[in-house]
mmCIF file of C-alpha atoms in Angstrom:
data_model
loop_
_atom_site.group_PDB
_atom_site.id
_atom_site.type_symbol
_atom_site.label_atom_id
_atom_site.label_comp_id
_atom_site.label_asym_id
_atom_site.label_seq_id
_atom_site.Cartn_x
_atom_site.Cartn_y
_atom_site.Cartn_z
ATOM 1 C CA MET A 1 -26.675 -20.295 -3.546
ATOM 2 C CA ARG A 2 -25.803 -17.030 -1.809
ATOM 3 C CA ARG A 3 -23.412 -14.364 -3.167
ATOM 4 C CA THR A 4 -20.457 -13.264 -1.018
ATOM 5 C CA SER A 5 -18.600 -10.238 -2.506
ATOM 6 C CA THR A 6 -15.001 -9.566 -1.705
ATOM 7 C CA THR A 7 -12.167 -7.498 -3.219
ATOM 8 C CA ALA A 8 -8.913 -8.732 -4.608
ATOM 9 C CA LEU A 9 -6.162 -6.033 -4.392
ATOM 10 C CA GLY A 10 -3.730 -5.757 -7.078
ATOM 11 C CA LEU A 11 -2.617 -2.521 -6.051
ATOM 12 C CA THR A 12 -1.764 0.374 -7.973
ATOM 13 C CA LEU A 13 -2.922 0.695 -11.211
ATOM 14 C CA ALA A 14 0.692 0.167 -11.344
ATOM 15 C CA SER A 15 -0.816 -3.087 -10.581
ATOM 16 C CA VAL A 16 -4.402 -2.212 -11.361
ATOM 17 C CA GLY A 17 -4.956 -3.659 -8.496
ATOM 18 C CA LEU A 18 -8.283 -3.752 -6.895
ATOM 19 C CA LEU A 19 -10.649 -6.094 -8.554
ATOM 20 C CA LEU A 20 -14.165 -6.542 -7.235
ATOM 21 C CA LEU A 21 -15.094 -10.081 -7.116
ATOM 22 C CA ALA A 22 -18.483 -11.831 -6.876
ATOM 23 C CA ALA A 23 -18.455 -15.486 -5.916
ATOM 24 C CA CYS A 24 -21.251 -17.966 -5.320
ATOM 25 C CA ALA A 25 -20.935 -20.024 -2.223
ATOM 26 C CA PRO A 26 -23.063 -22.940 -1.059
ATOM 27 C CA THR A 27 -25.244 -22.489 1.994
ATOM 28 C CA GLY A 28 -25.132 -24.777 5.021
ATOM 29 C CA ASP A 29 -22.372 -25.820 7.371
ATOM 30 C CA PRO A 30 -19.273 -23.899 6.527
ATOM 31 C CA GLY A 31 -17.255 -26.924 7.437
ATOM 32 C CA THR A 32 -13.689 -26.529 8.688
ATOM 33 C CA ALA A 33 -10.802 -24.279 7.691
ATOM 34 C CA ASP A 34 -7.464 -23.083 9.054
ATOM 35 C CA SER A 35 -7.825 -20.085 11.251
ATOM 36 C CA ALA A 36 -5.063 -18.059 13.016
ATOM 37 C CA THR A 37 -4.089 -14.820 14.398
ATOM 38 C CA PRO A 38 -1.436 -12.598 12.748
ATOM 39 C CA THR A 39 1.819 -13.555 14.330
ATOM 40 C CA ALA A 40 4.461 -13.279 11.567
ATOM 41 C CA ILE A 41 5.628 -10.087 9.812
ATOM 42 C CA ALA A 42 6.375 -10.369 6.111
ATOM 43 C CA SER A 43 9.944 -9.554 5.305
ATOM 44 C CA GLN A 44 8.923 -7.468 2.272
ATOM 45 C CA THR A 45 9.618 -3.951 3.665
ATOM 46 C CA PRO A 46 10.801 -1.250 1.368
ATOM 47 C CA ALA A 47 13.421 1.280 2.043
ATOM 48 C CA GLY A 48 10.768 3.988 2.255
ATOM 49 C CA VAL A 49 12.326 6.370 -0.079
ATOM 50 C CA PRO A 50 9.695 8.059 -2.167
ATOM 51 C CA ALA A 51 10.064 8.260 -5.914
ATOM 52 C CA VAL A 52 10.396 12.002 -6.325
ATOM 53 C CA SER A 53 11.469 12.119 -9.997
ATOM 54 C CA SER A 54 10.146 10.619 -13.121
ATOM 55 C CA PRO A 55 11.590 7.217 -14.052
ATOM 56 C CA SER A 56 13.133 7.066 -17.571
ATOM 57 C CA GLU A 57 10.211 4.870 -18.608
ATOM 58 C CA CYS A 58 8.030 8.008 -18.368
ATOM 59 C CA ASP A 59 9.940 9.838 -20.980
ATOM 60 C CA ASP A 60 7.179 9.075 -23.708
ATOM 61 C CA VAL A 61 4.442 10.276 -21.396
ATOM 62 C CA ASP A 62 4.328 14.134 -21.903
ATOM 63 C CA LEU A 63 2.169 15.780 -19.195
ATOM 64 C CA ILE A 64 1.025 18.676 -21.411
ATOM 65 C CA ALA A 65 -2.449 19.427 -22.557
ATOM 66 C CA ASP A 66 -3.784 17.337 -25.570
ATOM 67 C CA ALA A 67 -0.617 15.133 -25.634
ATOM 68 C CA THR A 68 -1.355 11.671 -26.986
ATOM 69 C CA VAL A 69 0.079 8.647 -25.229
ATOM 70 C CA THR A 70 0.104 5.085 -26.326
ATOM 71 C CA GLY A 71 -1.105 2.273 -24.099
ATOM 72 C CA ASP A 72 2.339 0.670 -23.921
ATOM 73 C CA ALA A 73 4.060 3.992 -22.873
ATOM 74 C CA LEU A 74 1.515 4.703 -20.120
ATOM 75 C CA SER A 75 1.724 1.150 -18.866
ATOM 76 C CA ALA A 76 5.453 1.201 -18.675
ATOM 77 C CA CYS A 77 5.407 4.602 -16.937
ATOM 78 C CA VAL A 78 2.862 3.670 -14.236
ATOM 79 C CA ILE A 79 4.592 0.418 -13.534
ATOM 80 C CA ALA A 80 7.984 1.916 -13.405
ATOM 81 C CA TYR A 81 6.787 4.598 -10.892
ATOM 82 C CA SER A 82 5.276 2.048 -8.726
ATOM 83 C CA ARG A 83 8.379 -0.047 -8.674
ATOM 84 C CA ALA A 84 10.544 3.003 -7.893
ATOM 85 C CA ALA A 85 8.304 3.961 -4.940
ATOM 86 C CA GLY A 86 8.174 0.372 -3.740
ATOM 87 C CA SER A 87 5.045 0.773 -1.368
ATOM 88 C CA GLY A 88 2.119 2.776 -0.685
ATOM 89 C CA HIS A 89 -1.489 2.952 0.518
ATOM 90 C CA LEU A 90 -4.620 2.522 -1.568
ATOM 91 C CA HIS A 91 -8.175 3.737 -0.971
ATOM 92 C CA LEU A 92 -11.139 2.019 -2.877
ATOM 93 C CA GLN A 93 -14.662 3.477 -3.374
ATOM 94 C CA SER A 94 -17.383 2.213 -5.494
ATOM 95 C CA ALA A 95 -21.159 2.127 -5.307
ATOM 96 C CA ASP A 96 -21.373 -0.772 -2.788
ATOM 97 C CA LEU A 97 -18.059 -1.037 -1.089
ATOM 98 C CA THR A 98 -15.057 0.791 0.316
ATOM 99 C CA GLY A 99 -11.654 -0.532 0.939
ATOM 100 C CA GLU A 100 -8.208 0.336 2.315
ATOM 101 C CA ALA A 101 -4.882 -1.436 1.887
ATOM 102 C CA ASP A 102 -1.222 -1.127 2.370
ATOM 103 C CA PHE A 103 0.997 -2.720 -0.284
ATOM 104 C CA VAL A 104 4.461 -3.595 -1.143
ATOM 105 C CA PHE A 105 5.154 -3.538 -4.931
ATOM 106 C CA GLY A 106 7.848 -5.341 -6.581
ATOM 107 C CA ASP A 107 9.163 -8.864 -7.454
ATOM 108 C CA ALA A 108 7.296 -10.294 -4.354
ATOM 109 C CA PRO A 109 4.145 -8.025 -4.064
ATOM 110 C CA ALA A 110 2.080 -8.209 -0.931
ATOM 111 C CA THR A 111 -0.940 -6.426 0.453
ATOM 112 C CA SER A 112 -3.065 -6.323 3.522
ATOM 113 C CA GLY A 113 -6.238 -4.238 4.297
ATOM 114 C CA SER A 114 -10.000 -4.541 4.586
ATOM 115 C CA VAL A 115 -13.093 -4.182 2.439
ATOM 116 C CA THR A 116 -16.495 -3.222 3.696
ATOM 117 C CA GLY A 117 -19.543 -4.044 1.526
ATOM 118 C CA SER A 118 -23.092 -5.354 1.822
ATOM 119 C CA ASP A 119 -21.985 -8.443 3.533
ATOM 120 C CA GLY A 120 -19.862 -6.816 6.171
ATOM 121 C CA THR A 121 -16.200 -6.147 6.639
ATOM 122 C CA HIS A 122 -13.518 -8.571 5.584
ATOM 123 C CA ASP A 123 -9.813 -8.133 6.374
ATOM 124 C CA PHE A 124 -7.367 -9.774 3.942
ATOM 125 C CA VAL A 125 -3.651 -10.580 3.539
ATOM 126 C CA LEU A 126 -2.255 -11.568 0.111
ATOM 127 C CA THR A 127 1.232 -12.647 -0.799
ATOM 128 C CA PRO A 128 2.543 -14.534 -3.888
ATOM 129 C CA ASP A 129 2.140 -17.766 -1.961
ATOM 130 C CA GLU A 130 -0.902 -17.408 0.330
ATOM 131 C CA ALA A 131 -4.247 -15.665 0.678
ATOM 132 C CA TRP A 132 -6.022 -15.031 3.963
ATOM 133 C CA VAL A 133 -9.505 -13.510 4.448
ATOM 134 C CA SER A 134 -11.348 -12.946 7.832
ATOM 135 C CA PHE A 135 -14.872 -14.210 8.214
ATOM 136 C CA ASP A 136 -16.613 -13.112 11.477
ATOM 137 C CA GLY A 137 -13.261 -12.155 12.876
ATOM 138 C CA ALA A 138 -11.525 -15.383 12.199
ATOM 139 C CA TRP A 139 -8.681 -15.777 9.560
ATOM 140 C CA VAL A 140 -9.227 -18.330 6.900
ATOM 141 C CA ARG A 141 -6.450 -19.595 4.626
ATOM 142 C CA ALA A 142 -7.086 -20.049 0.936
ATOM 143 C CA ASP A 143 -7.728 -23.735 -0.006
ATOM 144 C CA PRO A 144 -9.536 -24.458 -3.314
ATOM 145 C CA THR A 145 -10.172 -28.002 -2.336
ATOM 146 C CA SER A 146 -11.700 -27.329 1.106
ATOM 147 C CA SER A 147 -15.244 -28.073 1.996
ATOM 148 C CA ASP A 148 -15.382 -24.693 3.711
ATOM 149 C CA TYR A 149 -16.750 -22.148 1.214
ATOM 150 C CA ARG A 150 -14.905 -19.497 2.964
ATOM 151 C CA ALA A 151 -11.624 -21.206 2.013
ATOM 152 C CA VAL A 152 -12.574 -21.501 -1.588
ATOM 153 C CA ILE A 153 -13.622 -17.816 -1.796
ATOM 154 C CA ALA A 154 -10.232 -16.980 -0.257
ATOM 155 C CA ALA A 155 -8.508 -19.119 -2.903
ATOM 156 C CA THR A 156 -10.429 -17.304 -5.560
ATOM 157 C CA ILE A 157 -9.165 -13.999 -4.335
ATOM 158 C CA GLY A 158 -5.600 -15.251 -4.191
ATOM 159 C CA GLU A 159 -5.630 -16.661 -7.725
ATOM 160 C CA THR A 160 -6.937 -13.398 -9.070
ATOM 161 C CA TYR A 161 -4.407 -11.445 -7.120
ATOM 162 C CA ARG A 162 -1.630 -13.557 -8.490
ATOM 163 C CA ALA A 163 -2.936 -13.211 -12.073
ATOM 164 C CA PHE A 164 -3.493 -9.428 -11.987
ATOM 165 C CA ALA A 165 -1.233 -7.868 -9.350
ATOM 166 C CA ASP A 166 1.941 -8.953 -11.072
ATOM 167 C CA PRO A 167 3.300 -5.895 -12.876
ATOM 168 C CA SER A 168 3.478 -7.577 -16.251
ATOM 169 C CA ALA A 169 -0.057 -8.714 -16.078
ATOM 170 C CA ALA A 170 -1.332 -5.419 -14.876
ATOM 171 C CA ALA A 171 0.536 -3.622 -17.585
ATOM 172 C CA ALA A 172 -1.625 -5.506 -20.210
ATOM 173 C CA LEU A 173 -4.684 -3.717 -18.982
ATOM 174 C CA LEU A 174 -3.335 -0.177 -19.621
ATOM 175 C CA ALA A 175 -1.578 -1.227 -22.731
ATOM 176 C CA ALA A 176 -5.043 -2.683 -24.099
ATOM 177 C CA ALA A 177 -6.581 0.752 -24.428
ATOM 178 C CA PRO A 178 -6.757 2.321 -27.895
ATOM 179 C CA GLY A 179 -4.553 5.164 -26.734
ATOM 180 C CA TRP A 180 -4.600 7.826 -24.126
ATOM 181 C CA THR A 181 -5.001 11.666 -24.238
ATOM 182 C CA VAL A 182 -3.853 14.246 -21.576
ATOM 183 C CA GLN A 183 -6.801 16.418 -20.940
ATOM 184 C CA PRO A 184 -6.477 20.263 -20.841
ATOM 185 C CA ASP A 185 -5.698 21.870 -17.419
ATOM 186 C CA ARG A 186 -4.985 20.054 -14.270
ATOM 187 C CA ASP A 187 -7.430 18.843 -11.708
ATOM 188 C CA THR A 188 -7.110 19.293 -7.876
ATOM 189 C CA VAL A 189 -7.568 15.888 -6.492
ATOM 190 C CA SER A 190 -8.574 15.685 -2.794
ATOM 191 C CA LEU A 191 -7.112 12.496 -1.253
ATOM 192 C CA PRO A 192 -8.309 10.494 1.651
ATOM 193 C CA ASP A 193 -5.283 11.622 3.883
ATOM 194 C CA GLY A 194 -6.541 15.238 3.658
ATOM 195 C CA THR A 195 -3.955 16.502 1.099
ATOM 196 C CA GLU A 196 -4.803 17.937 -2.320
ATOM 197 C CA VAL A 197 -2.576 17.115 -5.397
ATOM 198 C CA ARG A 198 -2.572 18.959 -8.654
ATOM 199 C CA ALA A 199 -2.618 16.209 -11.338
ATOM 200 C CA TRP A 200 -3.147 15.741 -15.113
ATOM 201 C CA ARG A 201 -6.122 13.694 -16.211
ATOM 202 C CA VAL A 202 -5.046 11.112 -18.761
ATOM 203 C CA HIS A 203 -8.288 9.638 -20.396
ATOM 204 C CA ALA A 204 -8.526 6.402 -22.477
ATOM 205 C CA ASN A 205 -9.547 7.189 -26.025
ATOM 206 C CA GLY A 206 -12.277 4.612 -26.103
ATOM 207 C CA SER A 207 -13.588 1.481 -24.614
ATOM 208 C CA PHE A 208 -11.538 -1.665 -24.578
ATOM 209 C CA SER A 209 -11.266 -5.204 -23.418
ATOM 210 C CA ALA A 210 -8.636 -7.308 -21.593
ATOM 211 C CA PRO A 211 -8.930 -10.968 -20.473
ATOM 212 C CA GLY A 212 -12.066 -11.238 -18.410
ATOM 213 C CA VAL A 213 -12.697 -7.469 -18.228
ATOM 214 C CA ASP A 214 -14.609 -4.998 -20.434
ATOM 215 C CA VAL A 215 -13.587 -1.451 -19.702
ATOM 216 C CA LYS A 216 -16.115 1.212 -20.719
ATOM 217 C CA ASP A 217 -14.237 4.320 -19.554
ATOM 218 C CA MET A 218 -10.941 4.804 -17.689
ATOM 219 C CA THR A 219 -8.942 7.839 -16.280
ATOM 220 C CA VAL A 220 -5.576 7.973 -14.712
ATOM 221 C CA TRP A 221 -4.469 10.951 -12.765
ATOM 222 C CA LEU A 222 -0.807 11.650 -12.740
ATOM 223 C CA GLY A 223 0.949 14.301 -10.670
ATOM 224 C CA GLU A 224 4.444 15.815 -10.639
ATOM 225 C CA GLY A 225 7.060 13.358 -11.384
ATOM 226 C CA HIS A 226 4.386 11.030 -12.900
ATOM 227 C CA ARG A 227 3.254 10.277 -9.431
ATOM 228 C CA VAL A 228 0.183 7.889 -9.666
ATOM 229 C CA VAL A 229 -2.615 9.848 -7.848
ATOM 230 C CA ALA A 230 -5.864 8.096 -8.825
ATOM 231 C CA ILE A 231 -7.456 5.827 -11.253
ATOM 232 C CA GLN A 232 -11.225 5.664 -12.087
ATOM 233 C CA GLU A 233 -12.593 2.921 -14.360
ATOM 234 C CA THR A 234 -16.116 1.841 -15.372
ATOM 235 C CA GLY A 235 -16.179 -1.671 -16.550
ATOM 236 C CA SER A 236 -17.789 -5.154 -16.376
ATOM 237 C CA PHE A 237 -16.226 -8.173 -14.556
ATOM 238 C CA GLY A 238 -18.328 -11.355 -14.607
ATOM 239 C CA GLY A 239 -21.243 -9.464 -16.145
ATOM 240 C CA ILE A 240 -21.530 -6.885 -13.432
ATOM 241 C CA GLU A 241 -20.854 -3.246 -14.365
ATOM 242 C CA THR A 242 -19.349 -0.981 -11.719
ATOM 243 C CA THR A 243 -17.486 2.331 -11.414
ATOM 244 C CA THR A 244 -14.513 2.258 -9.174
ATOM 245 C CA MET A 245 -12.167 5.024 -7.838
ATOM 246 C CA GLN A 246 -8.867 4.163 -6.503
ATOM 247 C CA GLN A 247 -6.698 6.818 -4.774
ATOM 248 C CA PHE A 248 -3.099 6.346 -3.856
ATOM 249 C CA THR A 249 -1.249 7.976 -0.824
ATOM 250 C CA GLY A 250 1.970 7.158 1.064
ATOM 251 C CA TRP A 251 4.109 6.278 -1.849
ATOM 252 C CA GLY A 252 7.495 5.147 -0.680
ATOM 253 C CA GLU A 253 6.632 5.000 3.029
ATOM 254 C CA PRO A 254 7.683 1.739 4.757
ATOM 255 C CA VAL A 255 5.008 -0.928 4.975
ATOM 256 C CA LYS A 256 4.973 -4.119 7.036
ATOM 257 C CA ILE A 257 2.545 -6.900 6.153
ATOM 258 C CA GLU A 258 1.456 -9.166 8.952
ATOM 259 C CA VAL A 259 0.883 -12.690 7.687
ATOM 260 C CA PRO A 260 -1.518 -14.937 9.763
ATOM 261 C CA LYS A 261 0.128 -18.122 10.853
ATOM 262 C CA GLY A 262 -1.361 -20.941 12.834
#
C-alpha cells in the first residue's frame, strides 16, 4: 500500500470546506482512466456583487467582546454570508500542504484549484456531479469502480465534497460546537492577497465532534458585516490530527470553473 494525500474543498467554512484526505492506493499498474483537458466552462458564475452588509441571519451574532454565540446562530450567519457573496477565493495552509481554490457557493456549488503536498501538486475540479483530479499533468475523472487507483481517489474526494460542501451539511459542523465566545479586542489578519483586515476572533468553547471528525480547537474570524475572514481548526480525521488555517479573499468576485471534458 502507498498513501496518496489529497484535499477535498468544501469551501468556506460557510462550507467548511477544505478537508484533508488520506487514502490508501494499491501499487502497480495504474490501469486506465478517462483523461482530458479543460474545454468547458461551468455555467455557475455569480453576479460578482460583494456582500457588504450583514445578512439578517447574523442578527444573533453580536461582534462585541465576550459575547456568547450559539452554534446554530454562528452556523446560520456564516452560511448566509457565503450565500450572499456567492463566490470567492480560499487559501489553505497546514503542516504538510498548501492549497488555493476559487469557488462558487450556492445551490450548485463548484470549486477548482490545486493542492501541493508531500506527493506533489494536484489540480482538481469539483462539481455536484463530477470530480476531476490531475495526476502527473493528466486529468482523471472520478470513478469508484475503476481499476485505476487514481480514479478511485478522485471519487473519494468527490464523495467527501458532496457530503461536506453542501451548506446544510457544513452548518452541522459549526452547530456541533458547545457554543462560541467573541474574544476581547480585534485581531489584524494578514491575508495572502496582501491586504489586512480587522476581525473579531470567535472561539469554540470546547472540543466537539461531528460525523467523522473530532475537533480539538476551532476559531472563526469575522470582519465588518460578518465577513468570513479566516478559520483555524485543530482536529482529527481518519485518526490523523492536523491544524489547518483557511483564509478567504475575493468574496463576491466573479468566478469561472473550467470543467475537463473528453
